[in-house]
PDB file of C-alpha atoms in Angstrom:
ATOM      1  CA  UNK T 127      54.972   4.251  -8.609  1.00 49.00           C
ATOM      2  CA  UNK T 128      52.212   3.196 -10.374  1.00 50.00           C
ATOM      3  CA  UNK T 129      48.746   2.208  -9.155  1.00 49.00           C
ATOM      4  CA  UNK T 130      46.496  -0.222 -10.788  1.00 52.00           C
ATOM      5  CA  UNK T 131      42.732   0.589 -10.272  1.00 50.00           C
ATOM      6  CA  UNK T 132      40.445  -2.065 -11.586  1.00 48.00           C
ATOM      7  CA  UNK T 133      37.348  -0.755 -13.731  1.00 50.00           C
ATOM      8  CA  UNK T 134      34.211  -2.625 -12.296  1.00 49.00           C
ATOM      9  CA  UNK T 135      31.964  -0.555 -15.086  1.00 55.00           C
ATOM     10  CA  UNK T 136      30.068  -3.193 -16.828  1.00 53.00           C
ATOM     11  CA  UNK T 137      30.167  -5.784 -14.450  1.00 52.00           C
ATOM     12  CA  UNK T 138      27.706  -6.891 -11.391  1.00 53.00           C
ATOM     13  CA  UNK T 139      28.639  -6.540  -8.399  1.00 53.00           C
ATOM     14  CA  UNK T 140      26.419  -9.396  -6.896  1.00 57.00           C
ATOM     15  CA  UNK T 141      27.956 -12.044  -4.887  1.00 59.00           C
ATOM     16  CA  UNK T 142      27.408 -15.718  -6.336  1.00 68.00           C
ATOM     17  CA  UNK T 143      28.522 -17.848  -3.711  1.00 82.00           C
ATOM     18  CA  UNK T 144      26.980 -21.127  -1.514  1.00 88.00           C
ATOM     19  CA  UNK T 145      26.105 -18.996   1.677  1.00 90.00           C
ATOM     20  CA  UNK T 146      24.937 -15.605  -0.362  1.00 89.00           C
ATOM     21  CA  UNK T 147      22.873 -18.423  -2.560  1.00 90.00           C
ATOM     22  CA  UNK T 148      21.399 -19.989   0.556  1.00 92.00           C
ATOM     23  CA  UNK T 149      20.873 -16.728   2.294  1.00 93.00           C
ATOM     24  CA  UNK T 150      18.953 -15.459  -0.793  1.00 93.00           C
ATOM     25  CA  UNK T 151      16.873 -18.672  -0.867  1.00 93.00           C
ATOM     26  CA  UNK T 152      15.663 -18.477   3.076  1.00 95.00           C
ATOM     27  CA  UNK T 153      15.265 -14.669   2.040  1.00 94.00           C
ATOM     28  CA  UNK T 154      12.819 -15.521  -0.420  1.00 95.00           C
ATOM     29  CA  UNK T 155      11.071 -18.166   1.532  1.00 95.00           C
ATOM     30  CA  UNK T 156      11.239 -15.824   4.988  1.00 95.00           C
ATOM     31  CA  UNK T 157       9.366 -13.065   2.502  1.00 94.00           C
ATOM     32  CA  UNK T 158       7.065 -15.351   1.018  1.00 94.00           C
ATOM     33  CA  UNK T 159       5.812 -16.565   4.157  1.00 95.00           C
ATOM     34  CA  UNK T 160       4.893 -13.155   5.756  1.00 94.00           C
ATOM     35  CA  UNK T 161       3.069 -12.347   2.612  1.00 93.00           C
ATOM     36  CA  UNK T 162       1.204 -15.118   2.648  1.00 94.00           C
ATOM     37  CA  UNK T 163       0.032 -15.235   6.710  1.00 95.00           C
ATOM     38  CA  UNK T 164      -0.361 -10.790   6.021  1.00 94.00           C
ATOM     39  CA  UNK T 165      -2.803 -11.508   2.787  1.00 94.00           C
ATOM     40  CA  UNK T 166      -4.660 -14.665   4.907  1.00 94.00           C
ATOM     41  CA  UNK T 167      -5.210 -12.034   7.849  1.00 94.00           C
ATOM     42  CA  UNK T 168      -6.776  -9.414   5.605  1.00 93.00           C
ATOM     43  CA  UNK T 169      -9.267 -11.804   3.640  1.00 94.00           C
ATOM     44  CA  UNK T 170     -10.151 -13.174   7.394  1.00 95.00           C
ATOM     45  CA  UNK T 171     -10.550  -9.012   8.620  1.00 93.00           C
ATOM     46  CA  UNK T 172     -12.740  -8.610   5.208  1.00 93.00           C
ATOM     47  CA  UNK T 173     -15.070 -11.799   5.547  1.00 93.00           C
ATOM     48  CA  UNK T 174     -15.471 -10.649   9.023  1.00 95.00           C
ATOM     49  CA  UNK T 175     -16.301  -7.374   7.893  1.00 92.00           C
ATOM     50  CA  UNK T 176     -18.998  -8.888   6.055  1.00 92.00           C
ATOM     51  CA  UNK T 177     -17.292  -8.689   2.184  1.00 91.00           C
ATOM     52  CA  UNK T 178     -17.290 -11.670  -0.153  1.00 93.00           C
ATOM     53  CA  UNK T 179     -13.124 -12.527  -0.543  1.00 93.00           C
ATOM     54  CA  UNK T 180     -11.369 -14.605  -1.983  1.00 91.00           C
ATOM     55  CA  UNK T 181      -7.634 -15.398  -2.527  1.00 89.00           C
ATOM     56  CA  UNK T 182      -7.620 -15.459  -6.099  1.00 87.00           C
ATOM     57  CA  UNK T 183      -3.748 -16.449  -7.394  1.00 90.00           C
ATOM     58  CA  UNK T 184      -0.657 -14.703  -7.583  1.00 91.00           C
ATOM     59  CA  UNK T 185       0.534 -11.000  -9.363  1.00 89.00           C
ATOM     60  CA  UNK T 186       3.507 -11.148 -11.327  1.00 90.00           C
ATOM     61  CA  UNK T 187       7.019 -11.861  -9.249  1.00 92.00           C
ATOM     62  CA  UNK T 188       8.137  -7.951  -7.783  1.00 91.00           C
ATOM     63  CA  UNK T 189      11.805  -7.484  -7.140  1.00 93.00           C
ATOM     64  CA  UNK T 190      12.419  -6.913  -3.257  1.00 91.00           C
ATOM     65  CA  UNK T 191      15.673  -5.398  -2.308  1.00 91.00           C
ATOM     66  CA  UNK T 192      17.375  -7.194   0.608  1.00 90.00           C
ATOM     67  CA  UNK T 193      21.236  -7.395   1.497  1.00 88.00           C
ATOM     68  CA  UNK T 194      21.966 -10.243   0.228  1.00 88.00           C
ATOM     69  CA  UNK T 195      20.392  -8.861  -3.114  1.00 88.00           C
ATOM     70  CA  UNK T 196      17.410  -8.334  -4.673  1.00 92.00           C
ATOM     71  CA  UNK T 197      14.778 -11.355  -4.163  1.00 92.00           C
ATOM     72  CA  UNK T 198      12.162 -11.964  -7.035  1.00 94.00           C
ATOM     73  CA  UNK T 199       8.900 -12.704  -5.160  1.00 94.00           C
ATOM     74  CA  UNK T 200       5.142 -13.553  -5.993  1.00 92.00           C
ATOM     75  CA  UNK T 201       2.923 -11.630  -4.272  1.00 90.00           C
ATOM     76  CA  UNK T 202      -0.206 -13.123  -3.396  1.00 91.00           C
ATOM     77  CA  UNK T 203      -3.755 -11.774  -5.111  1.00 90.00           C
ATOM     78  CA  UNK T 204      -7.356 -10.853  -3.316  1.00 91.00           C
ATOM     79  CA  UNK T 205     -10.381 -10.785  -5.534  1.00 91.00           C
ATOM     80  CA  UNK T 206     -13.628  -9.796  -4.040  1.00 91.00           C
ATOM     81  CA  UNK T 207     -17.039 -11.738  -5.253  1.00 89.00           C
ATOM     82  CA  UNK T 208     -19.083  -8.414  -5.415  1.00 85.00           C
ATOM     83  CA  UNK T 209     -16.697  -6.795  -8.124  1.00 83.00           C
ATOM     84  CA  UNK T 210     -15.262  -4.045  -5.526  1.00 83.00           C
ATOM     85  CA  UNK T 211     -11.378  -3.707  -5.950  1.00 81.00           C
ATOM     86  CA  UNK T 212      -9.161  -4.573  -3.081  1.00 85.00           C
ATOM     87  CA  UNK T 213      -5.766  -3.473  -2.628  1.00 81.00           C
ATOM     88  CA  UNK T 214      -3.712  -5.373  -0.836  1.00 79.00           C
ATOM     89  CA  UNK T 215      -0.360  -3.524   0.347  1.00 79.00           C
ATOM     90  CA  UNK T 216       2.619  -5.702   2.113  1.00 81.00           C
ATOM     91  CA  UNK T 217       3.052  -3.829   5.479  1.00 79.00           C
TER      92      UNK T 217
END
């Protein structure tokens, strides 16, 4: 008897259909969104510590891994006026 193994080297192993698709998309916007209300709750803790904030754009999309697959998303950029850095770190 002979067995027939298939040989999956090479080739992704993502799944591309509707409901993966729309899972990915909510993913993305479910990410997004807790991003954005954890980088508007740090600028409020900084101007009510007294700095000079800003929100000041976007970094480059990072590549979050989820299980539906990874999930390019834009993470959100704090510039302060008086030239100190900030670091702002997705908890």
């Amino acid at each position: 008897m002979t067995m027939i193994t298939p040989d999956f080297s090479g080739q992704s192993h993502e799944v591309h259909d509707a409901i993966t698709e729309l899972l990915r998309v909510h993913a993305r916007h479910l990410i997004a969104t807790a991003l954005e209300v954890e980088v508007t709750e740090m600028v409020n803790e900084l101007k009510s510590a007294g700095r000079d904030v800003v929100r000041n754009g976007y970094l480059p999309e990072r590549s979050v891994t989820t299980v539906v697959g990874d999930i390019e998303v834009e993470v959100p950029r704090i510039r302060a006026r008086d030239g100190e850095p900030i670091n702002f770190a997705s908890k």
